[in-house]
mmCIF file of C-alpha atoms and ligand atoms in Angstrom:
data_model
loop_
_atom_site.group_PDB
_atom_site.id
_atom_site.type_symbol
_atom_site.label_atom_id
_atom_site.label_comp_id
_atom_site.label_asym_id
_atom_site.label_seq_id
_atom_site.Cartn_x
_atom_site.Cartn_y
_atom_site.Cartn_z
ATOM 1 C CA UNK A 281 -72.839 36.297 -1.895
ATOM 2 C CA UNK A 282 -73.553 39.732 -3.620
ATOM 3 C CA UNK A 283 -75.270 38.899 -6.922
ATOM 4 C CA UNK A 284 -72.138 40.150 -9.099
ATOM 5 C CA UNK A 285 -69.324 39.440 -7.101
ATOM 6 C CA UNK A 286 -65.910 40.536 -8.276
ATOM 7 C CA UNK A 287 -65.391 37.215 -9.661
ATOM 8 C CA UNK A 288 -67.965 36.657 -11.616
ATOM 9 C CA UNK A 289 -67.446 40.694 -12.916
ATOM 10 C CA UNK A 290 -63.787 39.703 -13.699
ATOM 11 C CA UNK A 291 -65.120 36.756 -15.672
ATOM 12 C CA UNK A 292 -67.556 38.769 -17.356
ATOM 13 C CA UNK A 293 -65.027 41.605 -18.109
ATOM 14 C CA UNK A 294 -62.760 38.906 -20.190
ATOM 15 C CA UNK A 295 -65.775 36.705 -21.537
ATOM 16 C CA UNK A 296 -67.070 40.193 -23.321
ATOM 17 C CA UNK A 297 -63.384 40.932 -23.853
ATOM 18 C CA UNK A 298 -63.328 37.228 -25.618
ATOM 19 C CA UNK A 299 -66.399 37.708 -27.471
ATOM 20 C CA UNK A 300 -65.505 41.089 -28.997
ATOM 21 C CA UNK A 301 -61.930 40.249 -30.309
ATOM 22 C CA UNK A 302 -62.705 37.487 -31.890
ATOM 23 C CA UNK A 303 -66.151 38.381 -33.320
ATOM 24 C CA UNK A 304 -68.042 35.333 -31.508
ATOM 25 C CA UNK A 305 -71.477 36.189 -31.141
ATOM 26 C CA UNK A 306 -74.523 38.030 -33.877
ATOM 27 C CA UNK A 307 -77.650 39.176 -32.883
ATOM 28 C CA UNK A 308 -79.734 36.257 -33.455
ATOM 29 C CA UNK A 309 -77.428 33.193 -32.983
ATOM 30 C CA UNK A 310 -78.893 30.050 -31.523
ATOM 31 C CA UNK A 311 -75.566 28.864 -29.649
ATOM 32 C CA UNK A 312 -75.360 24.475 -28.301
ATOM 33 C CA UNK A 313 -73.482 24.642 -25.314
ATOM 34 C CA UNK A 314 -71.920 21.615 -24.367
ATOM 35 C CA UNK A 315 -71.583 20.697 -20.739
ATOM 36 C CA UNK A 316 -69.673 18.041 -19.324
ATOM 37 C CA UNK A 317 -71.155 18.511 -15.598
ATOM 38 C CA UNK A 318 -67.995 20.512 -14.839
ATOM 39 C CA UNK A 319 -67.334 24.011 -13.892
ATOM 40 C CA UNK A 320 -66.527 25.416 -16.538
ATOM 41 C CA UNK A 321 -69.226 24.620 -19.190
ATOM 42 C CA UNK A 322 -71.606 25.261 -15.919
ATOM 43 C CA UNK A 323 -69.956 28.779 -15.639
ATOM 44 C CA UNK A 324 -70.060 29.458 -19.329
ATOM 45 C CA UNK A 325 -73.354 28.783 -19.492
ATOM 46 C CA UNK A 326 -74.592 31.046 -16.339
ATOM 47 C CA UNK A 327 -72.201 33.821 -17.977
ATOM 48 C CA UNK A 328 -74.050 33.467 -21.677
ATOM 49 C CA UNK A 329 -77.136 33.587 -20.146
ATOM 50 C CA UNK A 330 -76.367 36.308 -17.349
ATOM 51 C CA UNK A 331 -74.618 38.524 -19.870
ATOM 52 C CA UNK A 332 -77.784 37.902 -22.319
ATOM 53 C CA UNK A 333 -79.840 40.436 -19.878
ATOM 54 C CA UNK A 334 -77.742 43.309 -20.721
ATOM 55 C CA UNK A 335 -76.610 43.411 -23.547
ATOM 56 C CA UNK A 336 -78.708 44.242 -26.898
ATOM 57 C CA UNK A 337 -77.594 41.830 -28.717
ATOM 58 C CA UNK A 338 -80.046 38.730 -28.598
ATOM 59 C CA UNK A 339 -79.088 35.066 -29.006
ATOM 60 C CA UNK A 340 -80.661 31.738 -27.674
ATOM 61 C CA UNK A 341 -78.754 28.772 -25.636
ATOM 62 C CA UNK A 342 -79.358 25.382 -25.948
ATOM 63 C CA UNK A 343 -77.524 23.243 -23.387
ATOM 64 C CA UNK A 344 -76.345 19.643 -24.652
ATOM 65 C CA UNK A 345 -74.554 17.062 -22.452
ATOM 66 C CA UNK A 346 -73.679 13.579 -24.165
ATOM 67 C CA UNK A 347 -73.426 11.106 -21.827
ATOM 68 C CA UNK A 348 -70.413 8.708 -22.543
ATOM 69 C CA UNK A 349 -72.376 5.431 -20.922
ATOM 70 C CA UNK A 350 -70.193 4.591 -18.392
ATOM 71 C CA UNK A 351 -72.442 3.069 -15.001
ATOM 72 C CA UNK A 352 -72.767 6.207 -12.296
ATOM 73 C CA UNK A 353 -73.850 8.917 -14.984
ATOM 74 C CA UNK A 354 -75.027 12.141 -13.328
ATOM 75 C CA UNK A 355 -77.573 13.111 -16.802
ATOM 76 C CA UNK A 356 -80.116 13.697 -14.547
ATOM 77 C CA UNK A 357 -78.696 15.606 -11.457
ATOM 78 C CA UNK A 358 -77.384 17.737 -14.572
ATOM 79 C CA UNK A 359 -80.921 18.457 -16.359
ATOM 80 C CA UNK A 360 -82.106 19.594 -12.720
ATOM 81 C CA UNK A 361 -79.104 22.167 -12.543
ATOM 82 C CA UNK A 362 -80.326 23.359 -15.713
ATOM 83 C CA UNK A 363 -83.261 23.467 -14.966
ATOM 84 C CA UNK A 364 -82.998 25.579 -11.953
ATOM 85 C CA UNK A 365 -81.088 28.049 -14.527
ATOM 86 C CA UNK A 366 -84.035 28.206 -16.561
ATOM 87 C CA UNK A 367 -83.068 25.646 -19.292
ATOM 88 C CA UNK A 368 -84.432 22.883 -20.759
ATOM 89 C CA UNK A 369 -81.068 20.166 -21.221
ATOM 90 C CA UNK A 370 -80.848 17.866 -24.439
ATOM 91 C CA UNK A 371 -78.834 14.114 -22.617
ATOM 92 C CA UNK A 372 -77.910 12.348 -25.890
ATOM 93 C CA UNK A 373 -77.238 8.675 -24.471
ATOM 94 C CA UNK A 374 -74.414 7.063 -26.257
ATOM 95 C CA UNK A 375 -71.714 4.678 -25.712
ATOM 96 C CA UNK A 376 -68.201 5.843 -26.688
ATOM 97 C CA UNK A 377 -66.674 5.827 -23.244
ATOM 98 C CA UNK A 378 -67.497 2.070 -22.968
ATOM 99 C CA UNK A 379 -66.174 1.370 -25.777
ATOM 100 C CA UNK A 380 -63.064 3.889 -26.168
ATOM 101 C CA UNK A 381 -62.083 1.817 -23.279
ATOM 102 C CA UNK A 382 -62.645 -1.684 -24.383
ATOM 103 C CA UNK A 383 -60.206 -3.848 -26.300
ATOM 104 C CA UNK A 384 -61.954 -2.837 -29.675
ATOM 105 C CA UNK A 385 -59.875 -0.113 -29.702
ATOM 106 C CA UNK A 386 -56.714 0.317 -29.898
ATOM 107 C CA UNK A 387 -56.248 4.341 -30.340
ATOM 108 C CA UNK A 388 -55.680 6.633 -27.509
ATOM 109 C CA UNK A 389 -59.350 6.328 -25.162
ATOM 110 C CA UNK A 390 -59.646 10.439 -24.547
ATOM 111 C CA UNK A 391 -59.013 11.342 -28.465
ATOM 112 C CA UNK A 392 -61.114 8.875 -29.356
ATOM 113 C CA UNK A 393 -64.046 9.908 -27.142
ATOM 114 C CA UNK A 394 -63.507 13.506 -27.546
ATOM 115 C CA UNK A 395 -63.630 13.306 -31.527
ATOM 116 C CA UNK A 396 -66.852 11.299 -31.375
ATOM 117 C CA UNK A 397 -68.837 13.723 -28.867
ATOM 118 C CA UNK A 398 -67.860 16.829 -30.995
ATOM 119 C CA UNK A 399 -69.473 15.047 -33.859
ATOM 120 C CA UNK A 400 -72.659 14.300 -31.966
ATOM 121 C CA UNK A 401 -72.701 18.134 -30.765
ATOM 122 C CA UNK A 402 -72.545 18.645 -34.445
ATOM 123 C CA UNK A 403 -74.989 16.224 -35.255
ATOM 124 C CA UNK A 404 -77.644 17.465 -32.640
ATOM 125 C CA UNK A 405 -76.711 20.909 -33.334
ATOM 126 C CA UNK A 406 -77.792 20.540 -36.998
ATOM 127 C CA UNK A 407 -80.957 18.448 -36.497
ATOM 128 C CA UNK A 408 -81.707 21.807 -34.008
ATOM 129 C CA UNK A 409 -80.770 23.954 -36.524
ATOM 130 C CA UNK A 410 -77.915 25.782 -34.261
ATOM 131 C CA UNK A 411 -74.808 26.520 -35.855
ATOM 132 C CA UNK A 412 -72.829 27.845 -33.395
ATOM 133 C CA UNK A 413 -71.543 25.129 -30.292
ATOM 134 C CA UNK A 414 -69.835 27.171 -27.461
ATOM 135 C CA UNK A 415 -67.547 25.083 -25.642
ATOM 136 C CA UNK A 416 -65.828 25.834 -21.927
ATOM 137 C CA UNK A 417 -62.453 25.886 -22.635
ATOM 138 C CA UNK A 418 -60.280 28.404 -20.365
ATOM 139 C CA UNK A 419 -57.314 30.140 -20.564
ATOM 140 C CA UNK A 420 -54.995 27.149 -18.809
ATOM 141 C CA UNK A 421 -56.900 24.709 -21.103
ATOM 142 C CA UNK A 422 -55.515 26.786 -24.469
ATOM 143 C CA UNK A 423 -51.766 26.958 -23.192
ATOM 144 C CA UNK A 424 -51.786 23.320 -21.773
ATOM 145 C CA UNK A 425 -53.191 22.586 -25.417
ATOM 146 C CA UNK A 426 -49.687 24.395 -27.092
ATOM 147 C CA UNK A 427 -47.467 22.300 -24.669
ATOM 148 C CA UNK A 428 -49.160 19.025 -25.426
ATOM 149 C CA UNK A 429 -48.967 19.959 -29.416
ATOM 150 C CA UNK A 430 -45.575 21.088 -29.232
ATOM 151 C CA UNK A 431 -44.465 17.567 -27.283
ATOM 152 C CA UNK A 432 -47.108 15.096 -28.940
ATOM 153 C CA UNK A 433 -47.634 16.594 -32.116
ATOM 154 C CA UNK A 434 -44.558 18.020 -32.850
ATOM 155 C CA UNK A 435 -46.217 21.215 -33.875
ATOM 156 C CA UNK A 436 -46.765 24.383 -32.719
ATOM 157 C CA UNK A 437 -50.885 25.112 -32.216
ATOM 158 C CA UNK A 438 -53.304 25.561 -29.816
ATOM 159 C CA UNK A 439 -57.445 25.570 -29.806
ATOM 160 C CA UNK A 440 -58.670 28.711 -31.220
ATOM 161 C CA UNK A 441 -61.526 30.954 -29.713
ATOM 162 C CA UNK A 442 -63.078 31.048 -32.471
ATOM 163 C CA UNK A 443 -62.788 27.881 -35.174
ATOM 164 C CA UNK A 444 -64.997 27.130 -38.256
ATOM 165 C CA UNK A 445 -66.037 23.421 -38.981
ATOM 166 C CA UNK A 446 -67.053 22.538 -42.311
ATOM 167 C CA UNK A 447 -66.502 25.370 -44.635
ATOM 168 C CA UNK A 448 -67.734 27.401 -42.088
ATOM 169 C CA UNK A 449 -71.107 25.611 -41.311
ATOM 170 C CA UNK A 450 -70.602 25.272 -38.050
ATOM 171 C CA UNK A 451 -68.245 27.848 -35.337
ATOM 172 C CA UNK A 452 -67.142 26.522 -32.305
ATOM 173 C CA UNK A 453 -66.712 29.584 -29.953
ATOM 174 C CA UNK A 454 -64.485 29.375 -26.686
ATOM 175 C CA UNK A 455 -66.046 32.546 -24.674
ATOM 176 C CA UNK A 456 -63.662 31.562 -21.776
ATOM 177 C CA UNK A 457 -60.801 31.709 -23.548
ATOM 178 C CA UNK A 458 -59.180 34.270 -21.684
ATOM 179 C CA UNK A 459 -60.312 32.985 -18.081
ATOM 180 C CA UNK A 460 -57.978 31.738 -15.940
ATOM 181 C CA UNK A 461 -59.495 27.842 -14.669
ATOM 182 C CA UNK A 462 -58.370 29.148 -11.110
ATOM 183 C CA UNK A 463 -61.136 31.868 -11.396
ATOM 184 C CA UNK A 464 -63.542 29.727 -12.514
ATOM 185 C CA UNK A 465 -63.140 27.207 -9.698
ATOM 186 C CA UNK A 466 -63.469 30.124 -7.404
ATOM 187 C CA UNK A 467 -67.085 31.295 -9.173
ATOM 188 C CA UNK A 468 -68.366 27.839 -9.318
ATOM 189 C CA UNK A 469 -67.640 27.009 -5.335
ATOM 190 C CA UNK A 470 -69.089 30.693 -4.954
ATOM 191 C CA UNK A 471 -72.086 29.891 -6.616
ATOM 192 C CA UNK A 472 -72.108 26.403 -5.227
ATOM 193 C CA UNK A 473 -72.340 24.439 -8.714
ATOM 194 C CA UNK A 474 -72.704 20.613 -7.920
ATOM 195 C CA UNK A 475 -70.018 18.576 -8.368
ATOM 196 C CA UNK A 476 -70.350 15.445 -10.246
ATOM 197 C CA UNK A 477 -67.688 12.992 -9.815
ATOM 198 C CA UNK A 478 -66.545 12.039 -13.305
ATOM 199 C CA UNK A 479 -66.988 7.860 -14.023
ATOM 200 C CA UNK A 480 -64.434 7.925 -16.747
ATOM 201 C CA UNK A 481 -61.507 5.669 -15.685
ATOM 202 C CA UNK A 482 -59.406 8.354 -17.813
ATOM 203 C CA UNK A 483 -60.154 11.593 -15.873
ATOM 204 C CA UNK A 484 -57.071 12.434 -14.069
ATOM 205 C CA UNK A 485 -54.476 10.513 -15.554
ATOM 206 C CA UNK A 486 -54.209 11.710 -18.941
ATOM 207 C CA UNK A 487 -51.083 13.252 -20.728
ATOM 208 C CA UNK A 488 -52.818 16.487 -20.251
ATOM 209 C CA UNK A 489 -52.858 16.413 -16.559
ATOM 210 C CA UNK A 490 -49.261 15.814 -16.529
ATOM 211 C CA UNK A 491 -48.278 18.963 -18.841
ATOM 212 C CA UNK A 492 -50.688 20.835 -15.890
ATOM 213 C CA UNK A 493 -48.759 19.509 -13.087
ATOM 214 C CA UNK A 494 -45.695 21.029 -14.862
ATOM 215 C CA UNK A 495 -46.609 23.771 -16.144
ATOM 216 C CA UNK A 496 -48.060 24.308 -12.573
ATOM 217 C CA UNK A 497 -44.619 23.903 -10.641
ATOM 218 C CA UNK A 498 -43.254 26.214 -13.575
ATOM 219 C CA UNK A 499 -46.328 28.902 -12.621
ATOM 220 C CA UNK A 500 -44.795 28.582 -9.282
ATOM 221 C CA UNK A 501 -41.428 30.123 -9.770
ATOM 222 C CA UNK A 502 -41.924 33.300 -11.561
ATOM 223 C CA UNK A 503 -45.860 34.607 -11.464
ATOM 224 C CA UNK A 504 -45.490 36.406 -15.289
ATOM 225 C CA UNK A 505 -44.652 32.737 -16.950
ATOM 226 C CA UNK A 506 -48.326 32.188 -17.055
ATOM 227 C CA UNK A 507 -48.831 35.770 -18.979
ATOM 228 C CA UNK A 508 -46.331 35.449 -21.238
ATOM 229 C CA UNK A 509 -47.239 32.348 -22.267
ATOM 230 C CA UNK A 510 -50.495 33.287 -23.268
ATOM 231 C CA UNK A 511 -49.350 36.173 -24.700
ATOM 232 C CA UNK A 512 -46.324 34.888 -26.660
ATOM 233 C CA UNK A 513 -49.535 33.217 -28.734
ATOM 234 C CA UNK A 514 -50.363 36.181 -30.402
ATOM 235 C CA UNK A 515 -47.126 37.434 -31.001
ATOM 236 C CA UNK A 516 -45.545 35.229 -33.159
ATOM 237 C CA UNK A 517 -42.002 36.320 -34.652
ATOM 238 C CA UNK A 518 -42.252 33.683 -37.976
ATOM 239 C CA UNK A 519 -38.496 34.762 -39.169
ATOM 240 C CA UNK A 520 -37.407 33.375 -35.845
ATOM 241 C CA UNK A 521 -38.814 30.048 -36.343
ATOM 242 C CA UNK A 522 -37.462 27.291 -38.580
ATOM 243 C CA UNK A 523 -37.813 26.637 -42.031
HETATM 244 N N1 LIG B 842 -69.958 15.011 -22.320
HETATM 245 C C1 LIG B 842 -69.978 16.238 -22.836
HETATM 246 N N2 LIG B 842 -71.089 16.712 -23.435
HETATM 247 C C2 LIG B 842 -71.111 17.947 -23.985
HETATM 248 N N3 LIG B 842 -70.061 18.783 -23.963
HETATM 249 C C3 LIG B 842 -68.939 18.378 -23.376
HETATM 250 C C4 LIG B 842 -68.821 17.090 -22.786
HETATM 251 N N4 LIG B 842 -67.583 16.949 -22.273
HETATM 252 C C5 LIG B 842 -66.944 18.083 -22.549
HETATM 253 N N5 LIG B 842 -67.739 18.954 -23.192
HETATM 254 C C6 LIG B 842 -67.414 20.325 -23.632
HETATM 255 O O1 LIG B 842 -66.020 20.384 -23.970
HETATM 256 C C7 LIG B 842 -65.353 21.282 -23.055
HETATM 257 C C8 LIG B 842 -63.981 20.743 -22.718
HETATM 258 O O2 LIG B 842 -64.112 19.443 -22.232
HETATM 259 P P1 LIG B 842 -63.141 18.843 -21.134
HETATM 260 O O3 LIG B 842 -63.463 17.428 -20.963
HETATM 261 O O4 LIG B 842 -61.761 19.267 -21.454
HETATM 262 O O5 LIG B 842 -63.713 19.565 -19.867
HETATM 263 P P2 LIG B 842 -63.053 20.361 -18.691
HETATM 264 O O6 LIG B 842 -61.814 21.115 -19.086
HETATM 265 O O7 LIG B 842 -62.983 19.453 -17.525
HETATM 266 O O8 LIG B 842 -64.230 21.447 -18.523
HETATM 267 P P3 LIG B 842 -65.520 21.263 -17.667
HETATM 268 O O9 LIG B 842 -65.150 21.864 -16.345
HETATM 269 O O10 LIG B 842 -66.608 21.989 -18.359
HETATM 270 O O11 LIG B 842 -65.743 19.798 -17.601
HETATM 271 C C9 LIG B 842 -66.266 21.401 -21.841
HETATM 272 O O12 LIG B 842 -66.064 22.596 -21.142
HETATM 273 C C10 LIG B 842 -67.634 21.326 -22.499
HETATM 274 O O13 LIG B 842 -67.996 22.575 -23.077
#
């Protein structure tokens, strides 16, 4: 593979895109970014870091994967893919997919598990003294996000790309935002990013992966559904909403 393929310059081309509308990165910024072992937080880390070589602006990443606990973790195989990157990964041990899924609880496992490992990205964040926590959301992740709020929540939201925590203490940034997840699978087989199989007896069967499926047949009958979508985001017509 070419070093930049067009791929990976498309990716670029909307990460920088990302990062400029929505103000997401200052010279100096020590940015957590939190990888799950998938492709995307692999892929918005190599972008951060690939990007980091050109540009003037200077900033410092700190990869951080928290380990949920369940038997068949992949902690290790991960710290050696960062390591090959040229990074140095922080595996915080904990237990909250064991017990998200045990009978002690009785709220909805992925919620549960996904409010807790935000707040130990937080916590290690802090005790790093980072402020910033990029995260590798993509483009289908933000309009599956508006479907499941609109049908679950009963409101009408998505995940920001940019979003302050705490009076502004800490910014979560989303530099993949605009990044379609179908591009991203293609740069991560490209640059042959392992695959860890995920031991969460969740993954796959969540309410998420059913607004995918169809939003995916929807995708399927009219290729600008996906655009406008997105798009219909940012233009928001309030007077034609209800009061
Ligand atoms: N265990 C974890 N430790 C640290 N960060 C995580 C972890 N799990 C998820 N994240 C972060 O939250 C983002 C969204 O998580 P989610 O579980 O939805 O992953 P995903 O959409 O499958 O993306 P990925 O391909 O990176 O796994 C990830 O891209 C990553 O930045």
């Amino acid at each position: 593979m070419p070093r930049y393929s067009y791929t990976y310059k498309t990716i670029n081309s909307l990460v920088g895109k990302a990062i400029h509308r929505y103000d997401m990165i200052q010279d100096g910024d020590r940015i957590a970014v939190g990888l799950s072992g998938g492709k995307d937080s692999l892929t918005l880390l190599w972008a951060l870091a690939e990007r980091r070589k050109r540009i003037r602006v200077h900033y410092d990443l700190f990869p951080i994967y928290i380990d949920p606990g369940f038997s068949g973790g992949f902690g290790g195989e991960l710290a050696e893919t960062c390591r090959q990157m040229g990074f140095l990964l922080t595996v915080d041990k904990t237990d909250h997919g064991l017990v998200a899924h045990s009978s002690a609880n009785r709220e909805n496992p992925c919620f549960l598990c996904s409010r807790w490992r935000r707040k130990r990205l937080f916590e290690i964040a802090d005790s790093m003294g980072i402020t910033k926590l990029a995260l590798g959301h993509n483009k289908d992740d933000v309009i599956e996000t508006l479907f499941l709020n609109i049908c679950y929540a009963g409101e009408i939201s998505t995940m920001v790309p940019r979003q302050a925590f705490f009076r502004g203490r800490f910014t979560v940034i989303r530099p993949l935002a605009m990044v379609d997840e179908q591009r991203i699978r293609r740069f991560a087989s490209e640059r042959q990013f392992p695959r860890f199989d995920n031991p969460c007896p969740s993954a796959g069967v969540t309410k998420r992966s059913e607004i995918k499926d169809m939003l995916e047949r929807l995708y399927r009958t009219n290729r600008k559904i996906k655009g406008n979508i997105y798009r219909s985001m940012s233009h928001v017509k309030m007077e034609y909403l209800l009061k």
